[in-house]
CSV table of C-alpha atoms in Angstrom, one decimal:
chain,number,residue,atom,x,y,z
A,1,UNK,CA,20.2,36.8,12.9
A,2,UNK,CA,17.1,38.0,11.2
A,3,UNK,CA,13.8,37.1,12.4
A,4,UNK,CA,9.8,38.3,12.4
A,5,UNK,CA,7.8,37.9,15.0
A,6,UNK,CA,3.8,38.2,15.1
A,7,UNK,CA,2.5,38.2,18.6
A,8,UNK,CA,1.0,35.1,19.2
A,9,UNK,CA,0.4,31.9,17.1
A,10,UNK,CA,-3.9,32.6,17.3
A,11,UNK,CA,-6.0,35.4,19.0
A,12,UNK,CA,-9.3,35.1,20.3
A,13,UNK,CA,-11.4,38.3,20.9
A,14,UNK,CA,-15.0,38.9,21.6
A,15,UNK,CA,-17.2,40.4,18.8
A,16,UNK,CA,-17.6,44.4,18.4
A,17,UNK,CA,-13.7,44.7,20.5
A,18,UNK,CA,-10.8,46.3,18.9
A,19,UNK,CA,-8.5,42.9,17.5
A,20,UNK,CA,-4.6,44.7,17.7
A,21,UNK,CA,-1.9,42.0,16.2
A,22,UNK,CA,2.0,42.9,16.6
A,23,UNK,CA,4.7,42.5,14.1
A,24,UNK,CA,8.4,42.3,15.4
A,25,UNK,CA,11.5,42.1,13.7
A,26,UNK,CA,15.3,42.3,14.2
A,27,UNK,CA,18.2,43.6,11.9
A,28,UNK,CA,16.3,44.3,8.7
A,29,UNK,CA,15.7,47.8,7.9
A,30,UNK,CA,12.0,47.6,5.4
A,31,UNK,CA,11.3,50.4,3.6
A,32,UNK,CA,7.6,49.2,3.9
A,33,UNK,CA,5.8,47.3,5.4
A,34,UNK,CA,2.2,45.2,4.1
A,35,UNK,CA,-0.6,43.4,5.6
A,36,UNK,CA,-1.9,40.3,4.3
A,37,UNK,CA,-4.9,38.3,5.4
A,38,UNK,CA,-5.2,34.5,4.5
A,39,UNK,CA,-8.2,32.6,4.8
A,40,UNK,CA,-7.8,28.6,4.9
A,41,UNK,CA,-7.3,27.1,1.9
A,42,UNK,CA,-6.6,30.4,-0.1
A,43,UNK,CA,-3.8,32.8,-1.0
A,44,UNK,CA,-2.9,35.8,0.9
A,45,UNK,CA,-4.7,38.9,0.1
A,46,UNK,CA,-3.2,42.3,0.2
A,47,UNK,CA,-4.7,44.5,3.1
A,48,UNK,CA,-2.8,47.4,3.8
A,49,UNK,CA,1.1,49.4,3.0
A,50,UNK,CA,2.8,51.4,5.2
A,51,UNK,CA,6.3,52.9,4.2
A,52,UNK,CA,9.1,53.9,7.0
A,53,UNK,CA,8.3,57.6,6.9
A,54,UNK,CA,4.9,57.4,7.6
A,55,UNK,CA,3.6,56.4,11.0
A,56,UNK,CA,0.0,55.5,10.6
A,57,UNK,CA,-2.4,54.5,7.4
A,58,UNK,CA,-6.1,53.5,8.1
A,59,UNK,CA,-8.5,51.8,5.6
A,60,UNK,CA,-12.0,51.4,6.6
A,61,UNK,CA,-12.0,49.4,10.2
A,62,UNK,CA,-8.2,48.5,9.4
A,63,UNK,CA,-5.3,50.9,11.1
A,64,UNK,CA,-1.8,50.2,10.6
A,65,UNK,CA,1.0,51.9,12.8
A,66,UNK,CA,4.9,51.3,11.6
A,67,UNK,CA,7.8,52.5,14.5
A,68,UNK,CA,11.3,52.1,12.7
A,69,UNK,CA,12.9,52.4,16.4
A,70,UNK,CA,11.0,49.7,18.0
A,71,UNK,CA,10.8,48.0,14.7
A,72,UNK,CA,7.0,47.0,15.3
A,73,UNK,CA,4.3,47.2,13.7
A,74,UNK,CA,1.0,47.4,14.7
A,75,UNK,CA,-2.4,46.0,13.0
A,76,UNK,CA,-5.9,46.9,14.3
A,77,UNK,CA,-9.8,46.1,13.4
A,78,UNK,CA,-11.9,47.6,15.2
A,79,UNK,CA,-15.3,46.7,15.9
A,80,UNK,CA,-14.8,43.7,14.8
A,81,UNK,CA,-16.7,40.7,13.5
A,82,UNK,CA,-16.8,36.9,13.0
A,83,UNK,CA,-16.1,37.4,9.4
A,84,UNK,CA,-12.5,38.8,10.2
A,85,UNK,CA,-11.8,35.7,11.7
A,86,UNK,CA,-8.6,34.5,9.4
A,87,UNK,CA,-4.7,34.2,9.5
A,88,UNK,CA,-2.8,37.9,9.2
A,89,UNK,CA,0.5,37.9,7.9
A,90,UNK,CA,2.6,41.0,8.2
A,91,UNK,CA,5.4,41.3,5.0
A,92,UNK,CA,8.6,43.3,5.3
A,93,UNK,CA,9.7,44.9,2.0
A,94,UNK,CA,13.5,44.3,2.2
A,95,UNK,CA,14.7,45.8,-1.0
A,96,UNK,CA,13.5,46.0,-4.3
A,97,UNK,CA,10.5,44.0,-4.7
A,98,UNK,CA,11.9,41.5,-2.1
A,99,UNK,CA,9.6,40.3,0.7
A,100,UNK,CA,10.1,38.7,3.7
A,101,UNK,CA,6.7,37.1,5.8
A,102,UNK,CA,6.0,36.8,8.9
A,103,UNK,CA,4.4,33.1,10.8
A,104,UNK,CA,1.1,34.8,11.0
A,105,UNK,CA,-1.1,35.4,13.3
A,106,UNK,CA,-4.5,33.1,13.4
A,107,UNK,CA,-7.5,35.4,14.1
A,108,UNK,CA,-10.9,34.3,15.5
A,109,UNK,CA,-13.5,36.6,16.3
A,110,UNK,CA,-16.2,35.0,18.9
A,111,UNK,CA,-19.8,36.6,18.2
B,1,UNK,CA,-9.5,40.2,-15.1
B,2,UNK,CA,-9.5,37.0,-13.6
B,3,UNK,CA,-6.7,37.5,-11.3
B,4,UNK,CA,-3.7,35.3,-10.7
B,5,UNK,CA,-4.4,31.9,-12.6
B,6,UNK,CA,-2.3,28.8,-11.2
B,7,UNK,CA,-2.7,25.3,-12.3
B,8,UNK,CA,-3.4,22.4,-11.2
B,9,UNK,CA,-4.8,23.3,-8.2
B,10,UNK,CA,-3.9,19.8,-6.3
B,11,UNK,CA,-1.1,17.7,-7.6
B,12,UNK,CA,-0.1,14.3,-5.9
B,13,UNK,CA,2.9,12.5,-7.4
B,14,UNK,CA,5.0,10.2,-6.5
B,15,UNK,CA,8.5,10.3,-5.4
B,16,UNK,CA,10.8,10.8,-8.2
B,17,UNK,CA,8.6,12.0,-10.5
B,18,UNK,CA,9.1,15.3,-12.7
B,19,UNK,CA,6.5,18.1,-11.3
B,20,UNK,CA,5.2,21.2,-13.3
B,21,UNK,CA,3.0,23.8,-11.5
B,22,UNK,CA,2.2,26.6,-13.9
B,23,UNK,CA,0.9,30.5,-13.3
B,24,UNK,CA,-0.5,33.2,-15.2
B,25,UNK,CA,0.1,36.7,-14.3
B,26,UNK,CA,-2.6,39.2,-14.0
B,27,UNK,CA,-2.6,41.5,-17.2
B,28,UNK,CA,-0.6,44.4,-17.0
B,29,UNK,CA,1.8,43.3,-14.0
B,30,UNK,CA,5.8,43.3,-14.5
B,31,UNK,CA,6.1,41.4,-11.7
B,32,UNK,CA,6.1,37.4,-10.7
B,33,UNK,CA,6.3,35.9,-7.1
B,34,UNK,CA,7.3,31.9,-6.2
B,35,UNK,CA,6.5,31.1,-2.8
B,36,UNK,CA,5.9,27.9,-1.0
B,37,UNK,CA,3.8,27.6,2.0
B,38,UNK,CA,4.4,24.9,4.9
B,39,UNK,CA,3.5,24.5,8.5
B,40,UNK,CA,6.9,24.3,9.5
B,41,UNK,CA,8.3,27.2,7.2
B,42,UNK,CA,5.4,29.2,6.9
B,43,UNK,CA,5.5,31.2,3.6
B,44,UNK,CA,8.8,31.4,2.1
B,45,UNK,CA,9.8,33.0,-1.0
B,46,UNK,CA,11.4,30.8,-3.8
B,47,UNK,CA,12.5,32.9,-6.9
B,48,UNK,CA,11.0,36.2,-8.2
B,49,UNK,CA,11.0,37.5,-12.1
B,50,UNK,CA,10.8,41.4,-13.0
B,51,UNK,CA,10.0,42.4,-16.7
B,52,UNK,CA,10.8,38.2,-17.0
B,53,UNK,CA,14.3,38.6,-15.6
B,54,UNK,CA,15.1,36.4,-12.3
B,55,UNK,CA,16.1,39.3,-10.0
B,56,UNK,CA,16.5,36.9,-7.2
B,57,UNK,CA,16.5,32.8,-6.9
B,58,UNK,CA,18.0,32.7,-3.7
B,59,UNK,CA,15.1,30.9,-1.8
B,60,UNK,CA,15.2,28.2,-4.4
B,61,UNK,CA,16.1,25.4,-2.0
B,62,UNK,CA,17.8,22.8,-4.5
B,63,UNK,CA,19.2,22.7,-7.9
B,64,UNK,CA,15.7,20.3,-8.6
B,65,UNK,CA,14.0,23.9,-8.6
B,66,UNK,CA,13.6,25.7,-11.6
B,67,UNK,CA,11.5,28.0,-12.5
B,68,UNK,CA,11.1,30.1,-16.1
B,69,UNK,CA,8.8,32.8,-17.2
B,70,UNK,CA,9.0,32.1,-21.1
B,71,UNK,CA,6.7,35.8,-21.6
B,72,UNK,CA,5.4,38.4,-19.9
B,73,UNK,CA,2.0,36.6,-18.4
B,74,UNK,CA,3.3,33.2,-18.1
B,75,UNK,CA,5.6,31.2,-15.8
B,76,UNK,CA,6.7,27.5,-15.1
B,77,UNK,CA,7.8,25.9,-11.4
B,78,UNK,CA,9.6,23.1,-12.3
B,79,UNK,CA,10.7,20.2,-9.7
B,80,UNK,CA,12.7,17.2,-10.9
B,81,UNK,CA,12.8,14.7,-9.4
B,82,UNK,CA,10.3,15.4,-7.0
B,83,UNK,CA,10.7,14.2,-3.1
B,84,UNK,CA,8.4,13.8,0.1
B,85,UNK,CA,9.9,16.9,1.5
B,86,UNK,CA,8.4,19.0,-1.3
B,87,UNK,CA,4.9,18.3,-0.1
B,88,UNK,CA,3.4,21.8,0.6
B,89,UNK,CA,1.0,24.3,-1.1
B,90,UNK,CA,3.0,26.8,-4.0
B,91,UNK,CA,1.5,30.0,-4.2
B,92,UNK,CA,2.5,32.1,-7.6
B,93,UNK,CA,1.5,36.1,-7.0
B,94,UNK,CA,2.2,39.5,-9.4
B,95,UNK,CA,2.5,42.8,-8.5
B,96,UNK,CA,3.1,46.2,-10.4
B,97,UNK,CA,4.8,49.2,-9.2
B,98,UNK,CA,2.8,49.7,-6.7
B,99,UNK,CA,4.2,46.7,-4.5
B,100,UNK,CA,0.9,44.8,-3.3
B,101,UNK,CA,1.0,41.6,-4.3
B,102,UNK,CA,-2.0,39.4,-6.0
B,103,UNK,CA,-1.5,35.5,-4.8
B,104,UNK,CA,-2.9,33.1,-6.7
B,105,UNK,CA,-5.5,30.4,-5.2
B,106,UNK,CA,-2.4,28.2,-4.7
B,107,UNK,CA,-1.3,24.3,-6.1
B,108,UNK,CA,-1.0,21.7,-3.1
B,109,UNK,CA,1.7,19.2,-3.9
B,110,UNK,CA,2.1,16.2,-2.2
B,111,UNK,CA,4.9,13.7,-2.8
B,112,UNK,CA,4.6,10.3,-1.6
């Protein structure tokens, strides 16, 4: 069956580290990939897009690895800082302008 | 531009009753998103329009779902009747052809 997986329900790291949230999935094949973050009582906002041939895109503190063969993706911030603190949703681009979203991962960032 | 408009922002009803979220599209965008956002479910996708065409209603869990984009910046989510099980937060969101998508702020619905 198909499923997404983001690695863990919430994430605690320590202020200034490198905060690295996975992405899984199983039997879909995305042309792309997207990051979303969510604060609480808002909608998602779009972060980053990574399609299938490319293996890395970087915005700022944000880096976003895609592997088609372990069908992962990877999301990091580094240095980060309280203010990243927030849910991070990971969207598979299925076909078309089809989407398929992940549980989320719940980010806090300890100063 | 103001961004994704949706409307009301909170909605509590009561069981039975006929439910109408609304959502206006961010100029310029072909592109309109449903999705409905639980604890349980997380955020699942509902209907989506392109160039005001349903392209794919699949996640639209009952036939008391209906949704309708009259023009190019407007569209209607439509419940009736309305149950407890609805009870979640609807997010509306456009895109162009660029694939990001713009969420809206989002109508809670709950149904007692």
């Amino acid at each position: 069956s198909q499923k997404i997986e983001q690695n863990s329900e919430a994430l605690n790291i320590q202020e200034g580290k490198t905060a690295t949230l996975t992405c899984n999935y199983t039997n879909y094949s995305p042309a792309y990939l997207q990051w979303y973050r969510q604060d609480p009582g808002r909608g998602p906002v779009f972060l980053l897009l990574i399609r299938e041939n490319e293996k890395e895109k970087r915005k700022e503190r944000l880096k976003v690895t895609f592997d088609t063969t372990l069908k992962q993706s990877l999301f990091h911030i580094t240095a980060s800082q309280p203010a990243d603190s927030a849910t991070y949703l990971c969207a598979l681009g299925t076909g078309g302008q089809n989407f398929v979203f992940g549980p989320g991962t719940r980010l806090s960032v300890l100063p | 531009d103001a961004g994704v408009i949706q409307s009301p922002r909170h909605e509590v009803t009561e069981m039975g009753q006929e439910v109408t979220l609304r959502c206006k599209l961010i100029s310029g965008h072909n592109s309109l998103f449903w999705y409905r956002q639980t604890m349980m479910r997380g955020l699942e996708l509902l209907i989506y329009f392109n160039n005001n065409v349903p392209i794919d209603d699949s996640g639209m869990p009952e036939d008391r779902f209906s949704a309708k984009m009259p023009n190019a910046s407007f569209s209607t989510l439509k419940i009736q009747p309305s149950e407890p099980r609805d009870s979640a937060v609807y997010f509306c969101a456009s895109s162009s052809m660029d694939n990001s998508q713009y969420f809206g702020p989002g109508t809670r619905l709950t149904v007692l």
